[in-house]
PDB file of C-alpha atoms and ligand atoms in Angstrom:
ATOM      1  CA  MET A   1     242.062  53.573 168.071  1.00  0.00           C
ATOM      2  CA  GLN A   2     243.040  56.700 166.257  1.00  0.00           C
ATOM      3  CA  MET A   3     241.513  57.024 162.792  1.00  0.00           C
ATOM      4  CA  LEU A   4     243.993  58.601 160.410  1.00  0.00           C
ATOM      5  CA  ILE A   5     241.332  60.089 158.204  1.00  0.00           C
ATOM      6  CA  ALA A   6     237.807  61.159 159.145  1.00  0.00           C
ATOM      7  CA  PRO A   7     235.610  58.020 159.378  1.00  0.00           C
ATOM      8  CA  PRO A   8     232.576  57.879 157.100  1.00  0.00           C
ATOM      9  CA  GLU A   9     229.373  59.077 158.716  1.00  0.00           C
ATOM     10  CA  ILE A  10     226.773  56.616 159.943  1.00  0.00           C
ATOM     11  CA  ILE A  11     223.957  56.558 157.409  1.00  0.00           C
ATOM     12  CA  SER A  12     220.470  56.230 158.865  1.00  0.00           C
ATOM     13  CA  VAL A  13     216.823  56.916 158.127  1.00  0.00           C
ATOM     14  CA  ALA A  14     214.145  58.208 160.474  1.00  0.00           C
ATOM     15  CA  VAL A  15     211.710  55.788 162.093  1.00  0.00           C
ATOM     16  CA  VAL A  16     208.056  56.729 162.529  1.00  0.00           C
ATOM     17  CA  GLY A  17     207.486  57.103 166.258  1.00  0.00           C
ATOM     18  CA  GLY A  18     211.030  58.216 166.985  1.00  0.00           C
ATOM     19  CA  GLY A  19     214.646  57.172 166.663  1.00  0.00           C
ATOM     20  CA  ARG A  20     216.614  56.234 163.604  1.00  0.00           C
ATOM     21  CA  PHE A  21     217.398  53.073 161.643  1.00  0.00           C
ATOM     22  CA  PRO A  22     221.125  52.729 160.826  1.00  0.00           C
ATOM     23  CA  VAL A  23     221.680  51.462 157.287  1.00  0.00           C
ATOM     24  CA  ARG A  24     224.251  48.717 156.744  1.00  0.00           C
ATOM     25  CA  ARG A  25     223.616  47.526 153.181  1.00  0.00           C
ATOM     26  CA  ILE A  26     221.089  48.226 150.445  1.00  0.00           C
ATOM     27  CA  TYR A  27     220.001  45.227 148.402  1.00  0.00           C
ATOM     28  CA  CYS A  28     217.673  45.576 145.432  1.00  0.00           C
ATOM     29  CA  VAL A  29     215.627  42.938 143.641  1.00  0.00           C
ATOM     30  CA  GLY A  30     215.636  43.072 139.845  1.00  0.00           C
ATOM     31  CA  ARG A  31     212.538  42.321 137.752  1.00  0.00           C
ATOM     32  CA  ASN A  32     209.836  41.580 140.286  1.00  0.00           C
ATOM     33  CA  TYR A  33     206.563  42.744 138.677  1.00  0.00           C
ATOM     34  CA  VAL A  34     205.486  41.052 135.433  1.00  0.00           C
ATOM     35  CA  GLU A  35     204.315  44.262 133.728  1.00  0.00           C
ATOM     36  CA  HIS A  36     207.670  45.939 134.350  1.00  0.00           C
ATOM     37  CA  ILE A  37     209.555  42.955 132.870  1.00  0.00           C
ATOM     38  CA  ARG A  38     207.328  43.248 129.798  1.00  0.00           C
ATOM     39  CA  GLU A  39     207.852  46.994 129.406  1.00  0.00           C
ATOM     40  CA  MET A  40     211.629  46.421 129.653  1.00  0.00           C
ATOM     41  CA  LYS A  41     211.245  43.680 126.981  1.00  0.00           C
ATOM     42  CA  GLU A  42     213.136  41.276 129.176  1.00  0.00           C
ATOM     43  CA  SER A  43     212.674  37.567 129.232  1.00  0.00           C
ATOM     44  CA  ASP A  44     211.570  34.795 131.441  1.00  0.00           C
ATOM     45  CA  GLU A  45     209.126  36.042 134.032  1.00  0.00           C
ATOM     46  CA  ARG A  46     209.723  33.010 136.227  1.00  0.00           C
ATOM     47  CA  ASP A  47     213.495  33.414 136.481  1.00  0.00           C
ATOM     48  CA  PRO A  48     214.672  33.190 140.093  1.00  0.00           C
ATOM     49  CA  PRO A  49     215.080  36.563 141.821  1.00  0.00           C
ATOM     50  CA  PHE A  50     218.435  38.277 141.441  1.00  0.00           C
ATOM     51  CA  PHE A  51     219.962  41.009 143.528  1.00  0.00           C
ATOM     52  CA  PHE A  52     222.236  43.985 143.148  1.00  0.00           C
ATOM     53  CA  GLN A  53     223.457  46.463 145.735  1.00  0.00           C
ATOM     54  CA  LYS A  54     223.647  50.195 146.128  1.00  0.00           C
ATOM     55  CA  PRO A  55     226.071  51.933 148.483  1.00  0.00           C
ATOM     56  CA  ARG A  56     224.435  52.898 151.779  1.00  0.00           C
ATOM     57  CA  ASP A  57     225.415  56.531 151.340  1.00  0.00           C
ATOM     58  CA  ALA A  58     223.159  56.624 148.253  1.00  0.00           C
ATOM     59  CA  ILE A  59     220.276  57.151 150.707  1.00  0.00           C
ATOM     60  CA  VAL A  60     218.320  60.402 150.320  1.00  0.00           C
ATOM     61  CA  GLU A  61     215.777  61.086 153.042  1.00  0.00           C
ATOM     62  CA  ASN A  62     212.161  62.065 152.544  1.00  0.00           C
ATOM     63  CA  GLY A  63     211.834  65.670 151.363  1.00  0.00           C
ATOM     64  CA  GLY A  64     215.350  65.644 149.951  1.00  0.00           C
ATOM     65  CA  THR A  65     216.766  66.343 146.506  1.00  0.00           C
ATOM     66  CA  VAL A  66     218.392  63.971 144.039  1.00  0.00           C
ATOM     67  CA  PRO A  67     220.884  66.068 142.079  1.00  0.00           C
ATOM     68  CA  TYR A  68     220.612  65.193 138.383  1.00  0.00           C
ATOM     69  CA  PRO A  69     223.530  62.750 138.079  1.00  0.00           C
ATOM     70  CA  PRO A  70     226.390  62.840 135.584  1.00  0.00           C
ATOM     71  CA  VAL A  71     226.839  60.426 132.639  1.00  0.00           C
ATOM     72  CA  THR A  72     223.133  60.052 131.902  1.00  0.00           C
ATOM     73  CA  GLU A  73     220.412  61.733 129.891  1.00  0.00           C
ATOM     74  CA  ASP A  74     217.860  59.125 130.917  1.00  0.00           C
ATOM     75  CA  LEU A  75     217.431  59.286 134.704  1.00  0.00           C
ATOM     76  CA  GLN A  76     214.416  57.172 135.687  1.00  0.00           C
ATOM     77  CA  TYR A  77     212.523  56.418 138.909  1.00  0.00           C
ATOM     78  CA  GLU A  78     211.422  53.023 140.195  1.00  0.00           C
ATOM     79  CA  ALA A  79     208.990  53.163 143.144  1.00  0.00           C
ATOM     80  CA  GLU A  80     209.485  50.206 145.470  1.00  0.00           C
ATOM     81  CA  LEU A  81     208.381  48.741 148.793  1.00  0.00           C
ATOM     82  CA  VAL A  82     211.407  48.683 151.116  1.00  0.00           C
ATOM     83  CA  VAL A  83     211.927  46.046 153.792  1.00  0.00           C
ATOM     84  CA  ALA A  84     214.119  46.957 156.785  1.00  0.00           C
ATOM     85  CA  ILE A  85     215.889  44.028 158.447  1.00  0.00           C
ATOM     86  CA  GLY A  86     216.018  44.136 162.249  1.00  0.00           C
ATOM     87  CA  GLU A  87     217.364  40.682 163.009  1.00  0.00           C
ATOM     88  CA  GLY A  88     220.161  39.087 161.008  1.00  0.00           C
ATOM     89  CA  GLY A  89     220.499  35.539 159.774  1.00  0.00           C
ATOM     90  CA  ALA A  90     221.674  33.209 157.017  1.00  0.00           C
ATOM     91  CA  ALA A  91     219.695  30.549 155.131  1.00  0.00           C
ATOM     92  CA  ILE A  92     216.428  31.849 156.601  1.00  0.00           C
ATOM     93  CA  ALA A  93     213.351  29.717 155.899  1.00  0.00           C
ATOM     94  CA  GLN A  94     210.406  31.561 154.333  1.00  0.00           C
ATOM     95  CA  GLU A  95     208.218  30.841 157.356  1.00  0.00           C
ATOM     96  CA  GLN A  96     210.815  32.437 159.628  1.00  0.00           C
ATOM     97  CA  ALA A  97     211.358  35.475 157.402  1.00  0.00           C
ATOM     98  CA  PRO A  98     208.761  37.824 158.960  1.00  0.00           C
ATOM     99  CA  ARG A  99     210.470  37.767 162.357  1.00  0.00           C
ATOM    100  CA  HIS A 100     213.626  39.246 160.759  1.00  0.00           C
ATOM    101  CA  ILE A 101     211.737  42.325 159.569  1.00  0.00           C
ATOM    102  CA  PHE A 102     212.009  45.519 161.614  1.00  0.00           C
ATOM    103  CA  GLY A 103     209.663  47.533 159.443  1.00  0.00           C
ATOM    104  CA  TYR A 104     208.746  48.828 156.008  1.00  0.00           C
ATOM    105  CA  GLY A 105     209.304  51.963 153.986  1.00  0.00           C
ATOM    106  CA  VAL A 106     208.906  53.410 150.510  1.00  0.00           C
ATOM    107  CA  GLY A 107     211.946  53.762 148.273  1.00  0.00           C
ATOM    108  CA  LEU A 108     213.033  54.941 144.850  1.00  0.00           C
ATOM    109  CA  ASP A 109     215.543  52.873 142.911  1.00  0.00           C
ATOM    110  CA  MET A 110     216.864  55.716 140.763  1.00  0.00           C
ATOM    111  CA  THR A 111     218.392  54.417 137.552  1.00  0.00           C
ATOM    112  CA  ARG A 112     220.579  55.753 134.770  1.00  0.00           C
ATOM    113  CA  ARG A 113     218.553  53.745 132.290  1.00  0.00           C
ATOM    114  CA  GLU A 114     220.685  53.961 129.156  1.00  0.00           C
ATOM    115  CA  ARG A 115     223.752  53.026 131.225  1.00  0.00           C
ATOM    116  CA  GLN A 116     221.913  50.034 132.717  1.00  0.00           C
ATOM    117  CA  LYS A 117     220.784  48.858 129.263  1.00  0.00           C
ATOM    118  CA  GLU A 118     224.347  49.187 128.008  1.00  0.00           C
ATOM    119  CA  CYS A 119     225.540  47.022 130.938  1.00  0.00           C
ATOM    120  CA  ILE A 120     222.909  44.383 130.148  1.00  0.00           C
ATOM    121  CA  LYS A 121     223.917  44.387 126.485  1.00  0.00           C
ATOM    122  CA  ARG A 122     227.630  44.124 127.199  1.00  0.00           C
ATOM    123  CA  GLY A 123     227.206  41.662 130.078  1.00  0.00           C
ATOM    124  CA  ILE A 124     229.079  43.913 132.494  1.00  0.00           C
ATOM    125  CA  PRO A 125     228.126  44.873 136.081  1.00  0.00           C
ATOM    126  CA  TRP A 126     225.209  47.263 136.651  1.00  0.00           C
ATOM    127  CA  GLU A 127     226.946  49.664 139.056  1.00  0.00           C
ATOM    128  CA  VAL A 128     227.122  52.631 136.707  1.00  0.00           C
ATOM    129  CA  GLY A 129     223.399  52.292 136.003  1.00  0.00           C
ATOM    130  CA  LYS A 130     222.203  51.625 139.527  1.00  0.00           C
ATOM    131  CA  ALA A 131     224.725  52.316 142.282  1.00  0.00           C
ATOM    132  CA  PHE A 132     225.457  56.012 141.849  1.00  0.00           C
ATOM    133  CA  ASP A 133     225.375  58.802 144.443  1.00  0.00           C
ATOM    134  CA  HIS A 134     221.874  59.768 145.684  1.00  0.00           C
ATOM    135  CA  SER A 135     220.315  56.788 143.856  1.00  0.00           C
ATOM    136  CA  ALA A 136     218.404  55.367 146.844  1.00  0.00           C
ATOM    137  CA  PRO A 137     215.793  57.773 148.291  1.00  0.00           C
ATOM    138  CA  CYS A 138     213.956  56.179 151.225  1.00  0.00           C
ATOM    139  CA  SER A 139     211.023  57.276 153.369  1.00  0.00           C
ATOM    140  CA  GLU A 140     210.804  56.992 157.133  1.00  0.00           C
ATOM    141  CA  ILE A 141     210.615  53.354 158.263  1.00  0.00           C
ATOM    142  CA  VAL A 142     207.417  52.186 159.958  1.00  0.00           C
ATOM    143  CA  PRO A 143     207.973  49.460 162.577  1.00  0.00           C
ATOM    144  CA  VAL A 144     206.040  46.223 162.005  1.00  0.00           C
ATOM    145  CA  ALA A 145     204.316  46.783 165.343  1.00  0.00           C
ATOM    146  CA  GLN A 146     202.618  49.814 163.765  1.00  0.00           C
ATOM    147  CA  CYS A 147     201.976  48.786 160.155  1.00  0.00           C
ATOM    148  CA  GLY A 148     201.864  44.982 160.313  1.00  0.00           C
ATOM    149  CA  HIS A 149     203.377  42.932 157.500  1.00  0.00           C
ATOM    150  CA  ILE A 150     202.773  44.395 154.071  1.00  0.00           C
ATOM    151  CA  ALA A 151     201.801  41.819 151.437  1.00  0.00           C
ATOM    152  CA  SER A 152     199.291  43.898 149.492  1.00  0.00           C
ATOM    153  CA  GLY A 153     198.167  47.488 148.990  1.00  0.00           C
ATOM    154  CA  ARG A 154     198.462  50.130 146.314  1.00  0.00           C
ATOM    155  CA  ILE A 155     201.943  51.140 145.177  1.00  0.00           C
ATOM    156  CA  SER A 156     202.065  54.284 143.059  1.00  0.00           C
ATOM    157  CA  LEU A 157     204.300  57.031 141.810  1.00  0.00           C
ATOM    158  CA  SER A 158     203.484  60.462 140.467  1.00  0.00           C
ATOM    159  CA  VAL A 159     205.632  63.014 138.654  1.00  0.00           C
ATOM    160  CA  ASN A 160     204.486  66.606 139.207  1.00  0.00           C
ATOM    161  CA  GLY A 161     201.103  65.290 140.346  1.00  0.00           C
ATOM    162  CA  GLU A 162     200.567  62.961 137.384  1.00  0.00           C
ATOM    163  CA  ILE A 163     200.314  59.237 138.169  1.00  0.00           C
ATOM    164  CA  ARG A 164     202.899  57.182 136.268  1.00  0.00           C
ATOM    165  CA  GLN A 165     203.109  53.934 138.246  1.00  0.00           C
ATOM    166  CA  ASP A 166     200.015  52.328 139.753  1.00  0.00           C
ATOM    167  CA  SER A 167     199.966  48.731 140.908  1.00  0.00           C
ATOM    168  CA  ASP A 168     199.568  46.576 143.993  1.00  0.00           C
ATOM    169  CA  VAL A 169     202.220  45.018 146.195  1.00  0.00           C
ATOM    170  CA  ASP A 170     200.333  41.715 145.898  1.00  0.00           C
ATOM    171  CA  ARG A 171     201.584  41.554 142.303  1.00  0.00           C
ATOM    172  CA  LEU A 172     205.190  40.997 143.384  1.00  0.00           C
ATOM    173  CA  ILE A 173     206.426  37.863 141.582  1.00  0.00           C
ATOM    174  CA  TRP A 174     208.718  37.018 144.513  1.00  0.00           C
ATOM    175  CA  LYS A 175     206.986  37.826 147.801  1.00  0.00           C
ATOM    176  CA  VAL A 176     208.825  39.436 150.702  1.00  0.00           C
ATOM    177  CA  PRO A 177     209.384  36.155 152.658  1.00  0.00           C
ATOM    178  CA  GLU A 178     210.696  34.490 149.479  1.00  0.00           C
ATOM    179  CA  ILE A 179     213.013  37.436 148.831  1.00  0.00           C
ATOM    180  CA  ILE A 180     214.422  37.317 152.365  1.00  0.00           C
ATOM    181  CA  SER A 181     214.882  33.554 152.223  1.00  0.00           C
ATOM    182  CA  ASN A 182     216.541  33.597 148.814  1.00  0.00           C
ATOM    183  CA  LEU A 183     218.809  36.570 149.604  1.00  0.00           C
ATOM    184  CA  SER A 184     219.859  35.115 152.967  1.00  0.00           C
ATOM    185  CA  HIS A 185     221.052  31.962 151.207  1.00  0.00           C
ATOM    186  CA  GLN A 186     223.498  34.174 149.293  1.00  0.00           C
ATOM    187  CA  TYR A 187     224.544  36.653 151.995  1.00  0.00           C
ATOM    188  CA  ARG A 188     224.178  36.741 155.764  1.00  0.00           C
ATOM    189  CA  LEU A 189     221.585  39.404 156.446  1.00  0.00           C
ATOM    190  CA  MET A 190     222.367  41.793 159.280  1.00  0.00           C
ATOM    191  CA  PRO A 191     220.374  44.357 161.238  1.00  0.00           C
ATOM    192  CA  GLY A 192     220.388  47.563 159.221  1.00  0.00           C
ATOM    193  CA  ASP A 193     220.007  45.942 155.822  1.00  0.00           C
ATOM    194  CA  LEU A 194     217.401  47.448 153.498  1.00  0.00           C
ATOM    195  CA  ILE A 195     215.841  45.477 150.669  1.00  0.00           C
ATOM    196  CA  TYR A 196     214.232  47.336 147.750  1.00  0.00           C
ATOM    197  CA  THR A 197     211.749  44.782 146.446  1.00  0.00           C
ATOM    198  CA  GLY A 198     211.316  45.759 142.779  1.00  0.00           C
ATOM    199  CA  THR A 199     209.165  48.128 140.761  1.00  0.00           C
ATOM    200  CA  PRO A 200     205.906  47.840 138.811  1.00  0.00           C
ATOM    201  CA  ALA A 201     205.394  49.086 135.251  1.00  0.00           C
ATOM    202  CA  GLY A 202     205.384  52.760 134.299  1.00  0.00           C
ATOM    203  CA  VAL A 203     209.025  53.773 134.614  1.00  0.00           C
ATOM    204  CA  SER A 204     210.125  56.792 132.597  1.00  0.00           C
ATOM    205  CA  ALA A 205     212.585  59.650 132.498  1.00  0.00           C
ATOM    206  CA  VAL A 206     212.552  62.691 134.782  1.00  0.00           C
ATOM    207  CA  SER A 207     214.044  66.165 134.450  1.00  0.00           C
ATOM    208  CA  PRO A 208     215.568  68.717 136.807  1.00  0.00           C
ATOM    209  CA  GLY A 209     212.825  70.439 138.804  1.00  0.00           C
ATOM    210  CA  ASP A 210     210.450  67.452 138.760  1.00  0.00           C
ATOM    211  CA  THR A 211     208.779  66.364 142.000  1.00  0.00           C
ATOM    212  CA  LEU A 212     208.367  62.626 142.540  1.00  0.00           C
ATOM    213  CA  VAL A 213     205.892  61.235 145.056  1.00  0.00           C
ATOM    214  CA  ALA A 214     206.043  57.500 145.758  1.00  0.00           C
ATOM    215  CA  GLU A 215     203.392  55.809 147.891  1.00  0.00           C
ATOM    216  CA  VAL A 216     202.631  52.401 149.322  1.00  0.00           C
ATOM    217  CA  ALA A 217     199.320  52.102 151.175  1.00  0.00           C
ATOM    218  CA  GLY A 218     199.870  52.321 154.939  1.00  0.00           C
ATOM    219  CA  LEU A 219     203.360  53.859 154.717  1.00  0.00           C
ATOM    220  CA  PRO A 220     204.662  57.430 154.657  1.00  0.00           C
ATOM    221  CA  ARG A 221     204.531  59.210 151.316  1.00  0.00           C
ATOM    222  CA  LEU A 222     208.038  59.734 149.876  1.00  0.00           C
ATOM    223  CA  THR A 223     208.542  63.106 148.182  1.00  0.00           C
ATOM    224  CA  ILE A 224     211.752  63.802 146.291  1.00  0.00           C
ATOM    225  CA  ARG A 225     212.803  66.654 144.023  1.00  0.00           C
ATOM    226  CA  ILE A 226     215.157  66.256 141.090  1.00  0.00           C
ATOM    227  CA  GLY A 227     217.881  68.905 141.313  1.00  0.00           C
TER     228      GLY A 227
HETATM  229 MN1   MN B 301     214.354  48.448 140.954  1.00  0.00          MN
END
């Protein structure tokens, strides 16, 4: 079939050990570490998980630059464990969830914070705060065969060498199998989906020229520069 305009490029991220992981959708979990909920002064810590999406072409690969985006003066990072889905499914039981995972990576859920807060206040969708261009940096994906399933381990983020976020993946309120199960009851998961699992406390604003390094124990270090 002849495409009448140039088709969008296939978005993918590198896989440790070779090859690439094509990205279909990017789901993100909101409010998934207690200390971050508290620093955002948001309420009930036991609320069920909720999800928002970013466009797949918001991916920025490791070593890349996030241009300082328009319509914000409060660009913030959120370091997150990323789950890469290798096998699709709907209404997945928690016990079955691990077999749907291709691998894990480290991501940044970049946020226009004052825009997001405005959306929360006005009860309107979060897109302008969360789903902007270059808002989803992601490291190389490590296949489960290499890294195993990640349920604990240090998660941290530094800005220009100074640690700002420092927690442990075992402090996730909703664990990875629960996230996959819950999300797959709302949407059919497909190979190529990425799930950003939420951020610990310590979020703050960054400026052009800053270097962000996000780490999860056992995964590649994600280094991003703010342009
Ligand atoms: Mn987040």
